[in-house]
Short mmCIF file of C-alpha atoms in Angstrom, two decimals:
data_model
loop_
_atom_site.label_atom_id
_atom_site.label_comp_id
_atom_site.label_asym_id
_atom_site.label_seq_id
_atom_site.Cartn_x
_atom_site.Cartn_y
_atom_site.Cartn_z
CA MET A 1 -16.23 -20.65 23.36
CA LEU A 2 -18.64 -18.18 24.79
CA THR A 3 -17.51 -14.60 24.95
CA LEU A 4 -18.91 -11.27 26.22
CA PRO A 5 -21.34 -9.46 26.12
CA VAL A 6 -23.80 -11.34 28.34
CA TYR A 7 -27.46 -10.54 28.33
CA LEU A 8 -28.88 -10.29 31.86
CA ASP A 9 -31.76 -7.85 31.28
CA TYR A 10 -34.66 -10.32 30.69
CA ASN A 11 -37.06 -8.18 32.89
CA ALA A 12 -36.69 -5.39 30.14
CA THR A 13 -37.45 -7.91 27.41
CA THR A 14 -36.87 -11.35 26.32
CA PRO A 15 -35.67 -12.89 22.96
CA VAL A 16 -38.47 -14.43 20.92
CA ASP A 17 -38.39 -18.21 21.27
CA LYS A 18 -37.73 -19.75 17.84
CA ARG A 19 -40.74 -21.98 18.38
CA VAL A 20 -42.84 -18.83 18.69
CA LEU A 21 -41.32 -17.13 15.66
CA GLU A 22 -41.92 -20.43 13.52
CA VAL A 23 -45.71 -20.24 14.30
CA MET A 24 -45.96 -16.49 13.71
CA LEU A 25 -44.28 -16.39 10.14
CA PRO A 26 -47.16 -17.70 8.09
CA TYR A 27 -49.46 -15.01 9.42
CA PHE A 28 -47.04 -12.40 7.71
CA THR A 29 -47.19 -14.15 4.45
CA THR A 30 -49.66 -16.76 3.23
CA GLN A 31 -52.29 -16.52 6.07
CA PHE A 32 -52.25 -12.70 6.18
CA GLY A 33 -56.08 -12.23 6.61
CA ASN A 34 -57.77 -9.75 8.80
CA ALA A 35 -59.48 -11.57 11.75
CA ALA A 36 -62.46 -9.19 11.27
CA SER A 37 -63.12 -10.25 7.64
CA ASN A 38 -65.87 -12.79 8.35
CA ASN A 39 -66.95 -13.42 4.80
CA HIS A 40 -64.01 -15.47 3.36
CA ILE A 41 -61.55 -18.11 4.24
CA PHE A 42 -58.57 -15.71 4.76
CA GLY A 43 -60.51 -13.96 7.59
CA TRP A 44 -61.81 -17.19 8.98
CA GLN A 45 -58.24 -18.53 9.27
CA ALA A 46 -57.01 -15.47 10.98
CA ALA A 47 -60.01 -15.33 13.43
CA GLU A 48 -59.48 -19.15 14.30
CA ALA A 49 -55.87 -18.59 15.01
CA VAL A 50 -56.73 -15.69 17.10
CA GLU A 51 -59.15 -17.60 19.11
CA TYR A 52 -56.73 -20.59 19.62
CA ALA A 53 -54.22 -18.15 20.92
CA ARG A 54 -56.76 -16.51 23.24
CA GLU A 55 -57.31 -19.91 24.76
CA ASN A 56 -53.59 -20.45 25.46
CA VAL A 57 -53.17 -16.92 26.93
CA ALA A 58 -56.23 -17.47 29.28
CA ALA A 59 -54.94 -20.93 30.07
CA LEU A 60 -51.72 -19.40 31.48
CA ILE A 61 -53.54 -17.45 34.05
CA HIS A 62 -56.50 -19.85 34.57
CA ALA A 63 -58.88 -17.59 33.01
CA ASN A 64 -61.96 -17.85 30.56
CA PRO A 65 -60.77 -17.17 27.03
CA GLN A 66 -63.76 -14.58 26.79
CA GLU A 67 -62.02 -12.64 29.67
CA ILE A 68 -59.03 -11.74 27.51
CA VAL A 69 -58.78 -8.48 25.69
CA PHE A 70 -55.79 -8.07 23.31
CA THR A 71 -53.94 -4.82 23.43
CA SER A 72 -50.58 -3.50 22.12
CA GLY A 73 -48.89 -4.41 25.38
CA ALA A 74 -49.19 -4.12 29.28
CA THR A 75 -48.97 -0.28 29.13
CA GLU A 76 -52.03 -0.04 26.94
CA ALA A 77 -53.65 -2.63 29.11
CA ILE A 78 -52.96 -0.62 32.32
CA ASN A 79 -54.29 2.53 30.72
CA LEU A 80 -57.44 0.58 29.66
CA ALA A 81 -57.96 -0.83 33.17
CA LEU A 82 -57.32 2.33 35.17
CA LYS A 83 -58.98 4.83 32.98
CA GLY A 84 -61.73 2.39 31.96
CA ILE A 85 -62.66 1.74 35.67
CA PHE A 86 -62.37 5.54 36.51
CA GLU A 87 -64.80 6.38 33.87
CA MET A 88 -67.22 3.60 34.27
CA TYR A 89 -67.58 3.62 38.01
CA ALA A 90 -67.71 7.46 38.50
CA ASN A 91 -71.21 7.15 39.85
CA LYS A 92 -69.78 5.15 42.70
CA GLY A 93 -66.57 7.16 43.46
CA ASN A 94 -63.19 8.56 42.24
CA HIS A 95 -60.68 7.19 44.61
CA ILE A 96 -58.02 4.74 43.73
CA ILE A 97 -55.31 3.08 45.89
CA THR A 98 -51.98 2.07 44.50
CA CYS A 99 -48.35 1.84 45.67
CA ALA A 100 -45.34 4.09 45.51
CA ALA A 101 -43.15 1.36 43.97
CA GLU A 102 -45.53 0.72 41.02
CA HIS A 103 -44.26 0.65 37.36
CA LYS A 104 -44.36 4.14 35.73
CA ALA A 105 -47.17 2.95 33.45
CA VAL A 106 -49.42 2.87 36.59
CA LEU A 107 -48.08 5.82 38.36
CA ASP A 108 -48.25 8.16 35.16
CA THR A 109 -51.68 6.93 34.44
CA CYS A 110 -52.74 7.58 38.02
CA LYS A 111 -51.35 11.12 37.79
CA HIS A 112 -53.46 11.55 34.59
CA ILE A 113 -56.60 10.42 36.62
CA GLU A 114 -55.73 12.93 39.24
CA ASN A 115 -55.67 15.72 36.63
CA LEU A 116 -59.25 14.62 35.73
CA GLY A 117 -60.50 15.06 39.28
CA GLY A 118 -59.69 11.65 40.68
CA VAL A 119 -58.10 11.05 44.16
CA VAL A 120 -55.19 8.64 44.45
CA THR A 121 -53.53 7.23 47.47
CA TYR A 122 -49.99 6.12 46.96
CA LEU A 123 -49.11 3.41 49.73
CA PRO A 124 -45.54 3.31 50.88
CA VAL A 125 -43.57 -0.01 51.00
CA ASN A 126 -41.25 -1.32 53.73
CA LYS A 127 -37.48 -1.88 53.23
CA GLU A 128 -38.23 -5.27 51.78
CA GLY A 129 -40.64 -3.92 49.25
CA PHE A 130 -43.88 -4.93 50.67
CA ILE A 131 -47.06 -2.67 51.22
CA ASP A 132 -48.71 -2.89 54.71
CA VAL A 133 -52.03 -4.75 54.03
CA ASN A 134 -53.39 -3.05 57.28
CA ASN A 135 -52.46 0.24 56.02
CA LEU A 136 -54.12 -0.71 52.81
CA GLU A 137 -57.47 -1.43 54.49
CA LYS A 138 -57.24 1.78 56.56
CA SER A 139 -56.81 3.78 53.36
CA LEU A 140 -60.10 2.55 51.91
CA GLN A 141 -62.76 5.12 51.80
CA PRO A 142 -66.59 5.04 50.76
CA ASN A 143 -65.65 6.47 47.36
CA THR A 144 -62.85 3.88 46.70
CA ILE A 145 -63.47 2.14 43.41
CA LEU A 146 -60.10 0.34 42.64
CA ILE A 147 -57.01 -1.00 44.27
CA SER A 148 -54.04 -1.34 41.90
CA ILE A 149 -51.09 -3.25 43.26
CA MET A 150 -48.45 -4.97 41.02
CA TYR A 151 -48.10 -8.73 41.27
CA ALA A 152 -44.19 -8.72 41.04
CA ASN A 153 -41.91 -5.63 41.01
CA ASN A 154 -39.99 -5.19 37.80
CA GLU A 155 -36.89 -3.85 39.58
CA THR A 156 -36.63 -6.14 42.70
CA GLY A 157 -38.75 -9.19 41.70
CA VAL A 158 -40.64 -8.77 45.08
CA ILE A 159 -44.02 -10.56 45.02
CA GLN A 160 -46.83 -8.90 46.82
CA PRO A 161 -49.34 -10.65 49.02
CA ILE A 162 -51.90 -10.71 46.16
CA LYS A 163 -54.45 -13.01 47.65
CA THR A 164 -54.58 -10.97 50.92
CA ILE A 165 -54.96 -7.71 49.00
CA SER A 166 -57.82 -9.08 46.78
CA GLU A 167 -59.65 -10.36 49.89
CA ILE A 168 -59.47 -6.92 51.53
CA ALA A 169 -60.78 -5.39 48.25
CA HIS A 170 -63.58 -7.65 48.03
CA ARG A 171 -64.61 -7.49 51.54
CA HIS A 172 -65.14 -3.73 50.90
CA LYS A 173 -66.73 -4.32 47.38
CA VAL A 174 -63.74 -2.68 45.60
CA LEU A 175 -62.30 -3.88 42.34
CA PHE A 176 -58.63 -5.20 42.31
CA PHE A 177 -56.35 -4.59 39.44
CA THR A 178 -52.80 -5.92 39.12
CA ASP A 179 -49.86 -5.23 36.65
CA ALA A 180 -48.62 -8.78 36.23
CA ALA A 181 -46.20 -8.07 33.30
CA GLN A 182 -43.21 -9.43 35.30
CA ALA A 183 -45.27 -12.30 36.93
CA ALA A 184 -47.10 -13.93 34.17
CA GLY A 185 -44.99 -16.81 32.75
CA LYS A 186 -42.37 -16.65 35.61
CA THR A 187 -44.43 -17.70 38.49
CA LYS A 188 -47.89 -19.35 38.90
CA VAL A 189 -50.69 -16.81 38.41
CA ASP A 190 -54.24 -17.91 38.92
CA VAL A 191 -56.82 -15.09 38.55
CA ASN A 192 -59.38 -17.05 40.36
CA GLU A 193 -57.38 -18.40 43.35
CA ASP A 194 -55.69 -15.02 43.62
CA GLY A 195 -59.05 -13.13 43.40
CA ILE A 196 -57.86 -10.73 40.57
CA ASP A 197 -60.65 -8.64 38.82
CA LEU A 198 -58.41 -7.09 36.16
CA MET A 199 -54.75 -7.96 35.10
CA ALA A 200 -52.35 -6.61 32.53
CA PHE A 201 -49.49 -8.68 31.04
CA SER A 202 -47.32 -8.70 27.83
CA ALA A 203 -45.88 -11.15 25.37
CA HIS A 204 -42.43 -9.74 25.05
CA LYS A 205 -41.77 -10.52 28.94
CA LEU A 206 -42.23 -14.29 28.33
CA TYR A 207 -40.44 -14.99 25.01
CA GLY A 208 -43.12 -13.69 22.67
CA PRO A 209 -43.17 -10.59 20.35
CA LYS A 210 -43.19 -6.98 21.24
CA GLY A 211 -46.26 -4.95 20.48
CA ILE A 212 -48.92 -7.43 21.86
CA GLY A 213 -50.34 -7.83 25.39
CA ALA A 214 -53.56 -8.49 27.12
CA LEU A 215 -55.95 -7.27 29.77
CA TYR A 216 -57.86 -9.91 31.82
CA VAL A 217 -61.29 -8.59 32.62
CA ARG A 218 -63.50 -10.64 35.07
CA ARG A 219 -66.81 -11.76 33.72
CA LYS A 220 -68.56 -12.88 36.88
CA ASN A 221 -68.14 -12.59 40.63
CA PRO A 222 -68.03 -9.66 40.07
CA ARG A 223 -68.62 -8.86 36.39
CA VAL A 224 -66.36 -5.95 35.45
CA THR A 225 -67.24 -3.26 32.96
CA LEU A 226 -64.92 -0.84 31.30
CA ALA A 227 -65.22 2.34 29.41
CA ALA A 228 -63.44 1.99 26.09
CA GLN A 229 -60.39 4.13 25.47
CA ILE A 230 -60.20 3.51 21.84
CA ASP A 231 -63.20 3.73 19.54
CA GLY A 232 -63.77 2.57 16.07
CA GLY A 233 -65.14 -0.71 15.18
CA ALA A 234 -66.02 -2.26 18.53
CA HIS A 235 -63.29 -5.09 18.29
CA GLU A 236 -62.56 -7.05 21.43
CA LYS A 237 -66.12 -7.01 22.75
CA GLY A 238 -66.15 -3.28 22.40
CA MET A 239 -63.35 -2.72 24.73
CA ARG A 240 -60.38 -2.18 22.36
CA SER A 241 -61.11 -1.12 18.68
CA GLY A 242 -58.57 -1.73 16.03
CA THR A 243 -57.38 -4.35 13.51
CA LEU A 244 -56.02 -7.24 15.50
CA ASN A 245 -52.34 -7.99 15.30
CA VAL A 246 -52.68 -11.56 14.27
CA PRO A 247 -49.03 -12.59 13.98
CA GLY A 248 -48.48 -11.10 17.43
CA ILE A 249 -51.45 -12.73 19.00
CA VAL A 250 -50.55 -16.08 17.52
CA GLY A 251 -46.89 -15.55 18.96
CA PHE A 252 -48.36 -14.58 22.34
CA GLY A 253 -50.48 -17.72 22.37
CA LYS A 254 -47.49 -19.98 21.53
CA ALA A 255 -45.38 -18.30 24.12
CA CYS A 256 -47.93 -18.81 26.84
CA GLU A 257 -48.40 -22.51 25.70
CA ILE A 258 -44.68 -23.06 26.20
CA CYS A 259 -44.61 -21.29 29.59
CA ILE A 260 -47.42 -23.56 30.75
CA GLU A 261 -45.29 -26.70 29.75
CA GLU A 262 -41.83 -25.53 30.74
CA MET A 263 -42.15 -22.79 33.45
CA GLN A 264 -41.43 -25.21 36.37
CA ASN A 265 -38.25 -26.46 34.74
CA ASP A 266 -37.22 -23.07 33.43
CA ASN A 267 -37.56 -21.71 37.00
CA THR A 268 -35.51 -24.50 38.61
CA GLN A 269 -32.59 -23.88 36.20
CA ILE A 270 -32.90 -20.09 36.33
CA SER A 271 -33.14 -19.75 40.13
CA ALA A 272 -29.99 -21.89 40.49
CA LEU A 273 -28.15 -19.66 38.14
CA ARG A 274 -29.43 -16.51 39.94
CA ASN A 275 -28.51 -17.81 43.26
CA LYS A 276 -24.99 -18.52 41.99
CA LEU A 277 -24.75 -15.03 40.70
CA GLU A 278 -26.00 -13.56 43.91
CA LYS A 279 -23.78 -15.66 46.24
CA ASN A 280 -20.65 -14.63 44.43
CA LEU A 281 -21.58 -10.92 44.03
CA LEU A 282 -22.52 -10.66 47.82
CA GLN A 283 -18.81 -11.57 48.53
CA LEU A 284 -17.83 -8.16 47.19
CA PRO A 285 -17.28 -5.76 50.14
CA GLY A 286 -20.27 -3.58 50.78
CA SER A 287 -22.79 -5.31 48.51
CA PHE A 288 -26.25 -6.27 49.54
CA ILE A 289 -29.60 -7.36 48.02
CA ASN A 290 -32.42 -4.95 47.59
CA GLY A 291 -35.83 -6.29 48.65
CA ASN A 292 -37.11 -9.44 50.09
CA THR A 293 -35.14 -12.57 49.25
CA VAL A 294 -37.95 -15.19 49.77
CA HIS A 295 -41.16 -13.86 47.99
CA ARG A 296 -39.76 -12.81 44.69
CA LEU A 297 -39.39 -13.98 41.26
CA PRO A 298 -36.87 -16.74 40.51
CA ASN A 299 -34.90 -14.76 37.96
CA THR A 300 -34.44 -11.43 39.52
CA ALA A 301 -31.37 -9.98 41.59
CA ASN A 302 -31.21 -6.39 42.59
CA ILE A 303 -27.91 -5.71 44.20
CA CYS A 304 -26.37 -2.62 45.61
CA PHE A 305 -22.54 -2.27 45.32
CA SER A 306 -22.41 0.53 47.93
CA ARG A 307 -19.93 3.32 47.21
CA ALA A 308 -19.34 2.28 43.58
CA GLU A 309 -20.67 5.39 41.78
CA LYS A 310 -23.69 4.76 39.51
CA ASN A 311 -22.54 6.27 36.15
CA GLU A 312 -19.11 4.77 36.29
CA LEU A 313 -20.51 1.40 37.40
CA LEU A 314 -23.24 1.00 34.67
CA ASN A 315 -21.01 2.55 31.96
CA ALA A 316 -18.29 -0.04 32.64
CA LEU A 317 -20.63 -2.98 33.16
CA ASN A 318 -22.81 -2.19 30.02
CA LYS A 319 -19.90 -2.59 27.78
CA LYS A 320 -19.95 -6.35 28.41
CA ILE A 321 -23.04 -7.05 30.61
CA ALA A 322 -26.54 -6.17 29.70
CA ALA A 323 -28.09 -5.25 33.06
CA SER A 324 -30.11 -2.24 34.27
CA SER A 325 -30.28 0.25 37.05
CA GLY A 326 -34.06 0.05 37.01
CA SER A 327 -37.06 -0.17 34.61
CA ALA A 328 -36.25 -0.02 30.91
CA CYS A 329 -39.11 2.48 30.63
CA THR A 330 -37.23 4.95 32.89
CA SER A 331 -33.64 4.27 31.97
CA ALA A 332 -33.41 7.52 30.03
CA LEU A 333 -34.19 9.45 33.34
CA PRO A 334 -31.19 10.66 35.31
CA GLN A 335 -32.70 10.43 38.82
CA PRO A 336 -32.31 7.27 41.00
CA SER A 337 -34.78 4.59 40.84
CA HIS A 338 -38.07 5.60 42.41
CA VAL A 339 -38.49 1.86 43.41
CA LEU A 340 -35.36 1.69 45.43
CA LYS A 341 -35.94 5.08 46.99
CA ALA A 342 -39.32 3.82 48.15
CA LEU A 343 -37.38 0.99 49.82
CA GLY A 344 -35.54 3.59 51.80
CA LEU A 345 -32.31 3.61 49.96
CA SER A 346 -30.25 6.71 49.73
CA ASN A 347 -29.60 8.46 46.50
CA SER A 348 -26.07 7.08 46.59
CA GLU A 349 -27.24 3.39 47.36
CA ALA A 350 -30.01 3.51 44.74
CA GLY A 351 -27.48 4.85 42.22
CA SER A 352 -25.00 2.13 42.96
CA SER A 353 -27.66 -0.68 42.54
CA VAL A 354 -27.95 -2.93 39.58
CA ARG A 355 -30.81 -5.29 38.41
CA PHE A 356 -29.66 -8.50 36.99
CA SER A 357 -32.52 -10.56 35.46
CA LEU A 358 -32.06 -14.11 33.91
CA GLY A 359 -34.04 -16.13 31.49
CA ARG A 360 -34.77 -19.32 29.65
CA PHE A 361 -31.65 -18.97 27.52
CA THR A 362 -29.12 -18.04 30.34
CA THR A 363 -26.37 -20.49 30.72
CA GLU A 364 -23.87 -21.25 33.48
CA GLU A 365 -21.10 -20.22 31.32
CA GLU A 366 -22.56 -16.80 30.88
CA ILE A 367 -22.81 -16.42 34.63
CA GLU A 368 -19.37 -17.28 35.20
CA LEU A 369 -18.15 -14.74 32.60
CA ALA A 370 -20.38 -12.17 34.09
CA LEU A 371 -19.17 -12.77 37.61
CA GLU A 372 -15.55 -12.37 36.48
CA TYR A 373 -16.25 -9.06 34.63
CA ILE A 374 -18.45 -7.68 37.32
CA ALA A 375 -15.99 -8.30 40.13
CA GLU A 376 -13.16 -6.78 38.04
CA VAL A 377 -15.25 -3.58 37.31
CA VAL A 378 -16.54 -3.19 40.88
CA ASN A 379 -13.14 -3.64 42.48
CA LYS A 380 -11.48 -1.27 40.03
CA ILE A 381 -14.01 1.45 40.62
CA LYS A 382 -13.73 1.16 44.41
CA ALA A 383 -9.95 1.13 44.18
CA ILE A 384 -10.01 4.38 42.11
CA GLN A 385 -12.39 6.07 44.57
CA GLN A 386 -10.29 5.20 47.56
CA HIS A 387 -7.20 6.79 46.09
CA ALA A 388 -9.16 9.86 44.85
#
């Protein structure tokens, strides 16, 4: 019989699929070669495995394998994209447009670029979490070199109008970068249909290992060039030096291969469970969903339990339910979620909101257990506050 705790924090990280782990293990032991050792069979085996994985990673997003640059994760990929473009296109301009609800990996990198003399425009979002594409177009300047808007928000799951954004960018001969760490493997991403020039994503968000990610860099129409941020050996076509993480890359490739085959079935099951969770939680007095409920990821529910004080709520929930008040990368920070504040929530509402994110291994029994426990906790906290 299933017992608590229940894991509902798949947007923070996912368990490694057993099929992924199985293909990784030999590259720690018997096939341990360095993919850059091109004069013996151990290196050849590693290099062949890397290129096979590169093909699968590229296939997930409908890219050319030569457009995939392996990194240590999405954060490094974001840094390489933003800083690499800022340096390489300095002769054209120094203006970047992004969004106030981006992941901190983008926002902090943009702050760094501002310290280097760059100019960054931070677009607001409406109460549903969308940028205004007309406002985006009005924000373009002659010195704009890059638009950086995330594909799907890590806290609300809201999916931005990516194709429209890319069309605006290209109409003005500006490059378009998207942080797709939450989107890749959870929803269809096609870099050509979507008009994406650069894109960051990560293995551990789609049932692969931690410590490996990728940056997609378009090779034609337009051809994108980057200034490398790590020097020393000219690996990954000179864009990211360093010994390749062969086991991680192999696992990333397998995780992408599984997503290609199973994403549609996964999403049908996951969205049904998410909807069941939401339907029941919204029956609690004062609760409501943060962000748009149509254009969003199938696994994410961000719910405000108004008047339930944040620290008490999360402290009680997290004894038995693994959920989040926001991004895992900012969970140590005491202030309310910058994403929910950008949607217009008050400090109290943002502090009373919880992100539930489901995944491939979430079961109906887990959802039923979670519902029972969450309702008990929320009602208990509200009862105590009413009598305080």
